[in-house]
XYZ file of C-alpha atoms in Angstrom:
655
model
C 39.239 11.791 -25.709
C 37.236 13.589 -23.133
C 35.767 11.443 -20.299
C 32.073 11.644 -20.100
C 30.658 12.991 -16.774
C 28.128 10.778 -15.577
C 25.018 11.688 -13.430
C 24.920 10.381 -9.990
C 22.473 7.476 -10.056
C 19.200 7.146 -7.946
C 18.892 5.584 -4.488
C 18.818 1.785 -5.076
C 16.127 0.358 -2.826
C 14.467 -2.960 -1.867
C 11.162 -2.819 0.000
C 11.605 -5.488 2.680
C 11.002 -6.680 6.205
C 9.262 -9.767 7.292
C 9.108 -12.169 10.519
C 11.085 -10.434 13.201
C 13.214 -7.360 13.818
C 16.319 -9.780 13.892
C 15.472 -11.524 10.883
C 14.776 -8.110 8.975
C 18.027 -6.627 10.335
C 19.909 -9.518 8.777
C 18.245 -8.994 5.493
C 19.068 -5.228 5.480
C 22.426 -5.847 6.111
C 23.017 -8.432 3.440
C 21.091 -6.153 0.977
C 23.413 -3.281 1.867
C 26.312 -5.637 1.218
C 25.061 -6.374 -2.373
C 25.157 -2.617 -3.280
C 21.764 -1.325 -1.972
C 22.257 2.328 -1.175
C 19.131 3.127 0.844
C 16.720 1.068 2.994
C 12.917 0.802 2.714
C 11.358 -0.811 5.643
C 8.163 -2.682 5.202
C 5.960 -2.902 8.586
C 3.443 -5.705 9.278
C -0.115 -4.720 9.292
C -0.570 -4.803 13.226
C 2.413 -2.221 13.432
C 0.910 -0.174 10.547
C -2.464 -0.117 12.306
C -1.390 0.732 15.709
C -1.762 -2.778 17.295
C 0.520 -4.890 19.409
C 1.367 -8.343 18.281
C -0.935 -10.000 20.845
C -4.221 -8.179 19.892
C -7.260 -10.072 18.541
C -6.819 -8.300 15.281
C -3.070 -9.240 15.040
C -3.884 -12.927 14.971
C -2.325 -14.412 11.883
C -0.934 -11.176 10.536
C 2.393 -10.841 12.689
C 5.501 -10.657 10.691
C 3.665 -11.425 7.280
C 3.750 -8.355 5.070
C 6.379 -6.657 7.017
C 8.399 -6.498 10.121
C 6.634 -6.367 13.617
C 7.704 -3.331 15.806
C 6.243 -3.043 19.010
C 8.605 -1.084 21.082
C 12.104 0.563 21.350
C 13.511 -2.957 21.735
C 12.316 -4.073 18.247
C 13.450 -0.906 16.757
C 16.993 -1.249 18.210
C 17.332 -4.872 16.904
C 15.923 -3.869 13.380
C 18.688 -1.270 12.844
C 21.511 -3.060 14.979
C 25.060 -2.572 13.361
C 23.473 -0.290 10.746
C 24.607 3.478 11.426
C 21.548 5.700 11.061
C 23.445 8.871 10.798
C 25.068 7.510 7.485
C 21.772 5.958 6.149
C 18.951 7.140 4.005
C 15.852 5.263 5.541
C 12.472 5.127 3.992
C 9.582 4.033 6.277
C 6.262 2.817 4.559
C 4.217 3.917 7.679
C 1.222 6.132 7.728
C -1.315 6.111 10.538
C 1.541 5.289 12.966
C 4.154 7.341 11.467
C 4.443 9.752 14.416
C 5.096 6.898 16.495
C 7.551 4.905 14.237
C 9.488 7.954 13.786
C 9.764 8.470 17.410
C 11.211 5.068 17.923
C 13.712 5.765 14.985
C 14.878 8.991 16.690
C 15.242 7.170 20.006
C 17.494 4.594 18.580
C 19.351 7.131 16.470
C 20.105 8.876 19.847
C 21.210 5.599 21.618
C 23.630 5.096 18.644
C 25.050 8.594 19.516
C 23.844 10.039 16.227
C 23.504 13.688 15.353
C 19.395 13.795 15.132
C 19.620 16.728 13.031
C 21.610 14.978 10.245
C 19.390 11.968 9.831
C 17.942 11.503 6.339
C 15.092 9.572 5.172
C 11.203 9.642 4.695
C 8.209 8.700 6.615
C 5.349 8.046 3.952
C 2.772 9.863 6.565
C -0.006 10.010 3.794
C -3.372 9.231 5.331
C -5.554 10.325 2.405
C -4.547 7.608 0.167
C -4.978 5.127 3.107
C -8.657 6.111 3.141
C -8.824 5.821 -0.773
C -6.787 2.577 -1.528
C -4.621 1.038 1.208
C -6.838 0.841 4.248
C -4.264 1.247 7.111
C -6.043 4.305 8.724
C -6.728 4.652 12.157
C -8.554 8.020 13.013
C -10.843 10.266 10.969
C -9.605 12.507 8.320
C -9.023 15.842 10.166
C -7.240 14.584 13.244
C -4.964 12.273 10.995
C -4.005 15.507 9.014
C -3.212 17.273 12.189
C -0.663 14.579 13.011
C 0.659 14.563 9.507
C 1.647 18.273 9.924
C 2.645 17.759 13.414
C 5.450 15.513 12.061
C 6.426 18.043 9.429
C 6.717 20.970 11.684
C 8.666 18.807 14.175
C 11.043 17.651 11.380
C 11.546 21.302 10.384
C 13.003 22.054 13.665
C 14.728 18.939 14.724
C 15.409 16.887 11.544
C 15.783 19.498 8.699
C 17.034 16.718 6.284
C 14.207 14.464 6.779
C 11.035 14.164 4.388
C 8.096 14.326 6.732
C 5.630 13.256 4.105
C 5.666 11.167 0.862
C 2.421 11.793 -0.861
C 1.806 8.290 -2.001
C 0.044 7.814 -5.523
C 1.390 4.350 -5.859
C -1.464 2.787 -4.208
C -3.949 5.040 -6.192
C -2.744 3.088 -9.566
C -2.917 -0.071 -7.762
C -6.559 0.643 -7.185
C -7.010 1.406 -10.659
C -6.508 5.072 -10.890
C -5.973 6.639 -14.512
C -2.852 8.747 -15.082
C -4.957 11.620 -14.667
C -6.496 10.747 -11.370
C -3.142 9.462 -10.053
C -1.723 13.201 -10.843
C -4.806 15.071 -9.673
C -5.453 12.901 -6.322
C -1.951 12.909 -5.306
C -1.524 16.754 -5.824
C -4.716 17.447 -4.177
C -3.481 15.545 -0.955
C -0.262 17.792 -1.200
C -2.200 20.988 -1.202
C -4.200 19.534 1.712
C -1.240 19.164 3.743
C 0.428 22.464 2.826
C -2.696 24.153 3.571
C -2.927 22.786 7.028
C 0.962 23.244 7.659
C 1.069 26.977 6.897
C -0.213 27.596 10.487
C 2.531 25.507 11.938
C 5.707 26.941 10.748
C 7.000 30.426 10.627
C 6.226 32.121 7.295
C 9.900 32.587 6.395
C 10.373 28.634 6.650
C 7.489 27.781 4.709
C 9.234 27.336 1.194
C 11.667 25.168 2.709
C 9.124 23.126 3.927
C 7.419 22.929 0.586
C 10.930 21.517 -0.567
C 11.045 18.969 1.811
C 7.682 17.258 0.642
C 8.245 14.425 -1.529
C 6.138 11.966 -3.481
C 6.105 8.023 -3.996
C 4.552 7.029 -7.260
C 3.749 4.223 -9.484
C 4.881 3.309 -12.946
C 2.892 0.970 -15.018
C 3.371 -1.014 -18.262
C 2.426 1.775 -20.708
C 5.642 3.248 -20.219
C 5.662 6.101 -22.721
C 2.356 7.253 -21.103
C 3.859 6.539 -17.638
C 7.046 8.816 -18.646
C 4.955 11.591 -19.821
C 2.930 11.381 -16.401
C 6.174 12.002 -14.637
C 6.968 14.950 -16.838
C 3.276 16.398 -16.009
C 3.923 15.865 -12.269
C 7.052 18.004 -12.716
C 5.255 20.843 -14.420
C 2.123 20.762 -12.232
C 3.948 20.487 -8.990
C 6.075 23.708 -10.064
C 3.189 25.504 -10.892
C 1.226 24.713 -7.845
C 4.177 25.774 -5.704
C 4.823 29.065 -7.486
C 1.310 30.156 -8.011
C -0.658 28.776 -5.051
C 2.097 29.108 -2.282
C 4.121 31.802 -3.701
C 7.466 29.689 -3.542
C 10.155 31.838 -5.579
C 13.198 29.344 -5.175
C 13.100 26.820 -8.144
C 15.032 24.595 -5.682
C 11.909 24.285 -3.530
C 9.609 23.723 -6.229
C 11.493 20.681 -7.567
C 9.243 17.434 -7.795
C 11.294 15.073 -5.759
C 10.055 11.541 -5.892
C 10.742 7.764 -5.211
C 9.049 5.085 -7.122
C 7.935 1.420 -6.869
C 6.740 0.062 -10.171
C 3.384 -1.503 -10.686
C 2.571 -4.571 -8.676
C -1.047 -4.740 -9.751
C 0.091 -5.955 -13.287
C 2.258 -8.882 -12.221
C 0.676 -12.086 -13.039
C 0.499 -15.407 -11.397
C 0.270 -17.145 -14.810
C 3.615 -17.312 -16.582
C 5.502 -15.317 -13.672
C 8.656 -15.194 -15.517
C 7.256 -12.534 -17.614
C 7.057 -10.291 -14.813
C 10.789 -9.708 -15.089
C 10.277 -8.109 -18.490
C 7.275 -5.909 -17.144
C 9.410 -4.728 -14.176
C 12.194 -3.705 -16.415
C 9.873 -1.780 -18.845
C 8.246 -0.102 -15.946
C 11.663 1.128 -14.662
C 12.306 2.866 -17.972
C 9.417 5.368 -17.324
C 11.125 6.780 -14.295
C 14.708 6.607 -15.399
C 14.901 7.545 -19.075
C 13.819 11.205 -18.729
C 16.372 13.271 -16.852
C 13.985 15.999 -16.160
C 11.579 13.637 -14.361
C 14.003 10.988 -13.142
C 13.227 9.110 -9.826
C 15.435 10.139 -6.772
C 15.015 6.735 -5.351
C 13.793 3.221 -7.099
C 12.425 0.238 -5.562
C 11.430 -2.820 -7.715
C 8.910 -5.494 -6.811
C 10.410 -9.018 -7.317
C 8.920 -11.253 -10.257
C 7.063 -13.661 -8.069
C 5.007 -11.514 -5.822
C 1.679 -12.514 -7.235
C 2.747 -15.929 -5.885
C 3.731 -15.175 -2.335
C 6.618 -13.731 -0.257
C 9.694 -13.192 -2.282
C 13.029 -14.837 -1.247
C 16.285 -12.714 -0.869
C 17.346 -14.125 -4.134
C 14.193 -12.718 -5.630
C 14.798 -9.298 -4.344
C 18.451 -9.542 -5.326
C 17.423 -10.050 -8.998
C 15.343 -6.929 -8.860
C 18.261 -4.824 -7.307
C 20.662 -6.196 -10.092
C 18.167 -4.884 -12.641
C 18.662 -1.455 -11.292
C 22.453 -1.600 -10.992
C 22.497 -2.826 -14.653
C 20.654 0.089 -15.694
C 22.557 2.691 -13.923
C 26.048 1.469 -14.066
C 26.383 -0.628 -17.487
C 24.323 1.444 -19.868
C 25.156 5.039 -20.917
C 21.854 6.416 -19.526
C 23.375 8.747 -17.075
C 25.604 10.141 -19.640
C 23.053 12.349 -21.640
C 20.700 15.076 -20.811
C 16.982 14.734 -21.203
C 16.287 12.560 -24.150
C 12.732 13.811 -24.764
C 12.863 17.844 -24.534
C 10.997 19.143 -27.641
C 9.553 15.591 -28.545
C 6.276 16.807 -30.171
C 4.606 13.346 -29.086
C 5.924 13.661 -25.479
C 4.948 17.109 -25.422
C 1.493 16.814 -26.652
C 0.854 13.818 -24.306
C 2.000 15.715 -21.481
C -0.165 18.578 -21.999
C -3.122 16.192 -22.386
C -2.467 14.729 -19.037
C -1.982 18.314 -17.329
C -5.262 19.453 -18.730
C -6.934 16.346 -17.447
C -5.395 16.590 -14.013
C -6.241 20.262 -13.704
C -10.022 19.786 -14.404
C -10.049 16.944 -11.659
C -8.230 19.224 -9.369
C -10.531 22.191 -9.788
C -13.508 19.595 -8.943
C -11.779 18.569 -5.916
C -11.224 22.135 -4.951
C -14.740 22.732 -5.526
C -15.723 20.237 -3.091
C -13.283 21.948 -0.386
C -10.219 19.980 -0.996
C -9.062 16.417 -0.800
C -10.267 15.955 2.991
C -13.789 16.728 1.895
C -13.571 14.767 -1.373
C -12.467 11.424 -0.035
C -15.889 9.726 -0.842
C -15.900 11.335 -4.352
C -12.276 10.000 -5.004
C -12.931 6.641 -3.560
C -15.958 6.237 -5.860
C -13.971 7.296 -8.880
C -11.191 4.673 -8.422
C -13.748 1.866 -7.778
C -15.258 2.871 -11.326
C -11.840 3.299 -13.001
C -10.697 -0.072 -11.632
C -13.896 -1.614 -12.736
C -13.327 -0.321 -16.248
C -9.772 -1.764 -16.149
C -10.841 -5.141 -15.216
C -13.683 -5.123 -17.742
C -11.070 -4.292 -20.608
C -9.048 -7.367 -19.671
C -11.996 -9.651 -19.344
C -13.410 -8.533 -22.646
C -9.834 -8.616 -24.448
C -9.608 -4.894 -25.193
C -6.512 -4.761 -22.839
C -3.882 -7.570 -23.685
C -2.183 -9.273 -20.772
C 0.373 -11.708 -22.089
C -0.104 -15.204 -20.702
C -3.382 -14.113 -18.970
C -6.010 -13.283 -21.741
C -3.698 -14.184 -24.591
C -0.902 -16.655 -25.415
C -2.179 -18.527 -22.291
C -0.206 -21.817 -23.521
C 3.562 -22.023 -22.407
C 5.979 -24.301 -20.738
C 6.007 -24.760 -17.284
C 8.473 -22.404 -15.365
C 11.374 -24.035 -13.807
C 11.651 -20.953 -11.609
C 8.521 -21.915 -9.772
C 9.520 -25.469 -9.091
C 10.454 -26.947 -5.714
C 9.407 -26.647 -2.075
C 11.472 -23.553 -1.417
C 10.106 -21.455 -4.490
C 8.175 -19.062 -2.215
C 9.374 -17.829 1.214
C 6.964 -18.846 4.067
C 6.978 -16.911 7.352
C 7.172 -19.666 10.090
C 3.936 -19.765 12.155
C 6.081 -19.824 15.257
C 7.221 -16.257 14.526
C 3.984 -15.002 16.183
C 4.206 -16.777 19.309
C 7.852 -15.838 19.684
C 7.147 -12.351 19.082
C 4.274 -12.219 21.710
C 6.769 -13.794 24.318
C 9.405 -11.039 23.588
C 6.682 -8.272 23.844
C 5.402 -9.762 27.298
C 9.109 -10.036 28.542
C 9.639 -6.378 27.325
C 6.517 -5.189 29.334
C 7.628 -6.973 32.391
C 11.024 -5.358 32.455
C 10.163 -1.853 31.813
C 9.352 0.990 34.341
C 5.434 0.954 34.444
C 5.123 4.269 36.014
C 7.402 6.011 33.585
C 5.328 4.468 30.833
C 2.194 5.623 32.076
C 3.345 9.071 32.808
C 4.695 9.361 29.159
C 1.284 8.069 27.724
C -0.659 10.406 29.818
C 1.478 13.305 28.047
C 0.671 11.796 24.724
C -3.132 11.694 25.644
C -2.785 15.423 26.890
C -1.076 16.563 23.507
C -3.719 14.787 21.543
C -6.590 16.614 23.280
C -4.977 20.105 23.506
C -3.477 20.526 20.187
C 0.071 20.365 21.279
C 2.532 18.814 18.682
C 2.200 15.034 19.274
C 5.817 14.358 18.548
C 7.606 15.367 21.663
C 5.528 13.442 24.113
C 5.498 10.506 21.557
C 9.398 10.344 21.596
C 9.261 10.349 25.478
C 6.878 7.447 25.300
C 9.102 5.743 23.144
C 12.238 6.027 25.375
C 9.970 4.826 28.376
C 9.168 1.671 26.806
C 5.517 2.370 25.677
C 4.284 0.018 22.802
C 2.829 0.642 19.507
C -0.695 -0.822 20.733
C -0.594 1.493 23.696
C 0.192 4.641 21.684
C -2.394 3.456 19.207
C -4.942 3.121 22.053
C -4.400 6.577 23.254
C -4.686 8.143 19.771
C -7.835 6.079 19.165
C -9.388 7.184 22.511
C -8.441 10.803 21.650
C -9.684 11.035 18.095
C -12.101 8.095 17.607
C -11.888 5.289 15.057
C -12.987 5.682 11.469
C -14.408 3.360 8.833
C -13.602 4.839 5.243
C -16.082 4.848 2.348
C -16.077 1.619 0.316
C -16.768 3.208 -3.119
C -19.539 0.482 -3.519
C -22.975 1.945 -3.665
C -26.037 -0.241 -3.332
C -27.244 1.032 -6.548
C -26.312 -0.811 -9.742
C -24.094 0.876 -12.212
C -24.694 1.144 -15.939
C -22.089 -1.565 -16.356
C -24.518 -4.351 -17.568
C -23.004 -5.148 -20.985
C -22.182 -9.074 -21.120
C -24.300 -9.685 -17.783
C -27.714 -10.768 -19.364
C -27.046 -14.559 -18.691
C -25.686 -14.029 -15.211
C -28.772 -11.591 -14.319
C -31.224 -14.184 -15.413
C -29.486 -16.837 -13.574
C -29.518 -14.611 -10.384
C -33.204 -13.780 -10.935
C -34.033 -17.592 -11.367
C -32.266 -18.569 -8.282
C -33.737 -15.710 -6.423
C -37.062 -16.760 -7.346
C -36.319 -20.461 -5.975
C -35.020 -18.988 -2.732
C -38.035 -16.902 -2.224
C -35.994 -13.556 -2.047
C -33.021 -11.852 -3.773
C -29.960 -13.822 -3.559
C -27.957 -12.435 -0.574
C -24.078 -12.206 -0.945
C -21.970 -11.133 2.031
C -18.476 -9.916 1.236
C -16.107 -9.841 4.060
C -12.396 -8.670 4.667
C -11.446 -10.333 7.823
C -7.998 -9.277 9.563
C -5.981 -6.292 9.009
C -5.546 -6.577 5.208
C -6.704 -3.164 3.704
C -6.039 -4.123 0.139
C -9.740 -3.859 -0.665
C -9.682 -3.522 -4.590
C -10.541 -7.156 -5.290
C -13.339 -7.217 -2.493
C -14.695 -3.977 -4.049
C -14.900 -5.301 -7.505
C -16.664 -8.618 -6.490
C -19.063 -6.818 -4.450
C -19.726 -4.202 -7.371
C -20.162 -6.924 -10.027
C -22.404 -8.929 -7.725
C -24.446 -5.869 -7.271
C -24.484 -5.212 -11.193
C -25.562 -8.831 -11.747
C -28.755 -8.434 -9.524
C -27.561 -9.818 -6.118
C -28.521 -8.240 -2.795
C -25.073 -7.479 -1.427
C -23.546 -6.551 1.901
C -20.041 -5.096 2.084
C -19.200 -3.243 5.109
C -15.387 -2.529 4.009
C -12.187 -3.607 5.702
C -10.829 -4.786 8.963
C -13.701 -6.842 10.358
C -13.215 -9.726 12.917
C -14.506 -13.300 12.141
C -17.041 -12.817 14.894
C -18.425 -9.663 13.039
C -18.707 -11.381 9.723
C -20.325 -14.386 11.317
C -22.919 -11.785 12.919
C -23.417 -10.272 9.516
C -24.108 -13.452 7.868
C -26.698 -14.457 10.649
C -28.326 -11.168 10.494
C -28.478 -10.897 6.936
C -29.413 -14.537 6.305
C -26.711 -14.491 3.619
C -26.711 -17.461 0.981
C -23.197 -17.070 0.212
C -20.183 -15.537 2.094
C -17.078 -14.173 0.125
C -13.710 -13.474 2.041
C -10.756 -11.464 0.576
C -7.386 -11.920 2.202
C -4.204 -10.667 0.562
C -1.899 -10.454 3.390
C -0.835 -14.257 3.490
C -2.906 -14.821 6.955
C -5.874 -16.902 4.908
C -5.228 -20.087 7.182
C -5.584 -18.842 10.492
C -8.377 -16.537 9.726
C -10.489 -18.895 7.855
C -9.785 -21.601 10.120
C -11.171 -19.218 12.936
C -14.177 -18.087 10.761
C -15.186 -21.634 9.806
C -15.254 -22.697 13.382
C -17.354 -19.827 14.514
C -19.681 -20.316 11.426
C -20.204 -23.968 12.506
C -20.727 -22.922 16.312
C -23.487 -20.383 15.089
C -25.212 -23.022 13.034
C -23.997 -21.680 9.776
C -22.361 -24.476 8.303
C -24.711 -24.690 5.459
C -23.594 -21.211 4.134
C -21.104 -21.766 1.419
C -18.043 -19.639 2.008
C -15.585 -18.648 -0.955
C -12.061 -17.331 -0.571
C -9.969 -15.147 -2.653
C -6.418 -14.065 -2.073
C -2.513 -14.817 -2.996
C -3.062 -18.483 -1.942
C -0.434 -21.221 -2.879
C -1.867 -24.630 -3.992
C -1.207 -26.515 -0.919
C -3.094 -23.754 1.225
C -5.916 -23.837 -1.163
C -6.215 -27.617 -0.439
C -6.125 -26.816 3.254
C -9.037 -24.390 2.910
C -11.031 -26.674 0.958
C -10.478 -29.218 3.767
C -11.915 -26.643 6.126
C -14.898 -26.779 4.300
C -14.345 -23.684 1.774
C -16.564 -24.108 -1.361
C -14.190 -22.250 -3.645
C -10.754 -20.732 -3.719
C -9.660 -18.036 -6.160
C -6.375 -16.448 -6.787
C -4.926 -13.690 -8.968
C -5.329 -16.000 -11.986
C -9.161 -15.919 -11.811
C -9.504 -12.673 -13.339
C -12.792 -13.501 -14.957
C -15.303 -11.991 -12.633
C -18.336 -13.255 -14.470
C -17.094 -16.881 -13.945
C -16.817 -16.219 -10.052
C -20.616 -14.778 -10.293
C -21.718 -17.922 -12.014
C -19.944 -19.861 -9.183
C -21.986 -17.842 -6.439
C -25.171 -18.405 -8.235
C -24.626 -22.172 -8.427
C -23.629 -22.454 -4.668
C -26.725 -20.599 -3.652
C -29.150 -22.507 -5.881
C -31.436 -24.528 -3.427
C -31.842 -27.141 -5.904
C -28.165 -27.683 -6.154
C -27.799 -27.678 -2.350
C -30.411 -30.079 -1.954
C -28.637 -32.576 -4.513
C -25.339 -32.508 -2.696
C-alpha cells in the first residue's frame, strides 16, 4: 500500500500577550511546549500608539489587551529563552512597527542571532488603522513613508522578513462585505507598492512584492469566505502581473495568515462560539489553492473578557486536530472545477474590481480613506440592522435564546483578569530603566531619529540605534509626533441623517416629544475615552441616534476624560455615552465621573458600553452610571429608547 504524502500544515499560532513581559514570556514558552509552531505577539494599547506606561492616556490600559513594551529591557524579557533565529514571530504592530522591529533586531543581536536569518512579520498597515482599528499616530502620507522605510530596510538586512501584513481582518470586524474586504485590502497593497517602487532597486522589486503578506478574516458564511480567499489569490496574481510586471509566479503568490472572526462571537450562550470558530477555520484550510500559511484562532469566551491559557489551548488543539487527525492535507484542491464555487469567485472578483476602480479614480487608498471609512460604517449598519430585524439569524441571540446555563462560565476564575497592580509595577520598572541608562547616548540617538524623520532618510537605522541606547517607546513616539504631526481620522458618521428610518417612527416621535419638552433638540454626546480604537460600536450608536432625530456629537477615538467633560459642558449634552472595549472601563469611568462632578455636571446621565463583566457593571452603577450595555445588547433601538427616557425632563424631575 502506497503511503500518502501529506502537505505540511500551516503555522499554528495563538495571539497572546498580557500584563507584563515576564508573564507573556512564560505564556509563550508554555504555548510552544504545547505544540504551537509560531509566535503572535499582542501589544498593549500604549505600546501600539507610541506612549510609555506612565503617560496620562495610558492610565488603565497597561497590559490589558497585550504586553507593554517600553524599552529594550522589556523586549529582552519578552523573548527570554526563546531563540529568535529559530522562531517565526508575528508582531501585530502598526504605527510603532519601525520601533518594535528595531527592539526585536536589537534583542536578536544580543542573543547572537544572524539577523539576516530572522523570520516573521510586522503588520505595519496604517491604512486599516484609519478605517477600523484606530492605533495610528501620524497622518497618512508620513505613515506610508515609514511603512516603506521598514520594507526597504528588511530587503537589505532581513531578507526572510515580511515587512508588511496587509490586514483585512479588522475591515471585516468593522462590517466590511467580502467585496469591500477584497478591494480595500488590495488597494492598500497597491498604495504600498507604488510608494516602495522608488526605494528599492528595480531588479529587486519583484522579490519585495513576494515578501508582502496579508492577514485576513474568515466569517461564519464559510462557503462565501472560502470563495473570497480564492478570489484574493486570483486578484493578487492579476495585480502583480499586470500592474507591476512581476513575471515570476512565486513572487505573485498570495501569502496570508488568518485569525477567524471575533465580531460574531456572542456573549449569549458563549459555548456555541466553539462551533463558530471551527466552521470559520474551514474557510481558510479546506481549499489547498487558497490555504492559509498561518492560522490563529480566537478563544470561545473572548466576548466575555480576557481568555485564560486553557481557553487558548482549546483553540490550538482545534487546529492540531484538523491538521493532524483528519485527512485534509492528503488531497489536492477539493474545489477546482466546481461550478458553484467558480461562479461565486467570479462574482466576488467583479465586485472587488469595480470597487478598486472607484478607489483608483480617487487617487488610490490614501486619498480614499474617508470614502472607505464611510462605506464600512454603512455596511456595519446594514449588518446590525439585519440581526435586529431577524433577517440574519444568530443562534442564541435573536433565535433559540432559551438554553441551559453554561457550566463553562461558572466560577470566579472563568475569565482571566489583569491585576491592577501590574500598571504600577510596570511604571516602577520604567523609571528604574531610565535612571540606569546613559542619558546622553539616548538623547544623541533620538536626535538622529528626529533628523531622519525630517530629511527623509530611512527611519530604521537611527531607530535601531535608539533602541540599543535605551530610548523608550514614548520617547520614539514623541519624536515622530513632533516631526510629522498627530492625526484624527474620519469617523464615517456624518451629521446628516441616513435613509435608514424604517422601524424608527416610534423612537423619532419620542425624540421629538422629549426635544419639545427640553426646549431644544435632544443632545447626545458619544465619547471614546482612553486608547481603545475599536470604534465600531460607538459609530453605530452615534449613527442610530442621529437617524432617530437626536443632535449628536461624536469626535472619534482617543479622548481624555477632561476632553469629554469639556465637550459635555460646551455642548450642554443631555446624555453622555461612553464606549470602552479594552477592559479599562473601571479606571476611566471612575476618573470621568469624578471630573463630571467637579465640573457641576452630575445631573447629566452617563451610559457605558463595552465587554463588561457583571461585577464590574455593578461597580459602574455604584459610581453613578445610569445604564451599562454589553455585546448581548444588540438591539440599538432599545438603547435609543433608554437615551430618550434618561433625557426626558419629566422623568428626571420625578427621580
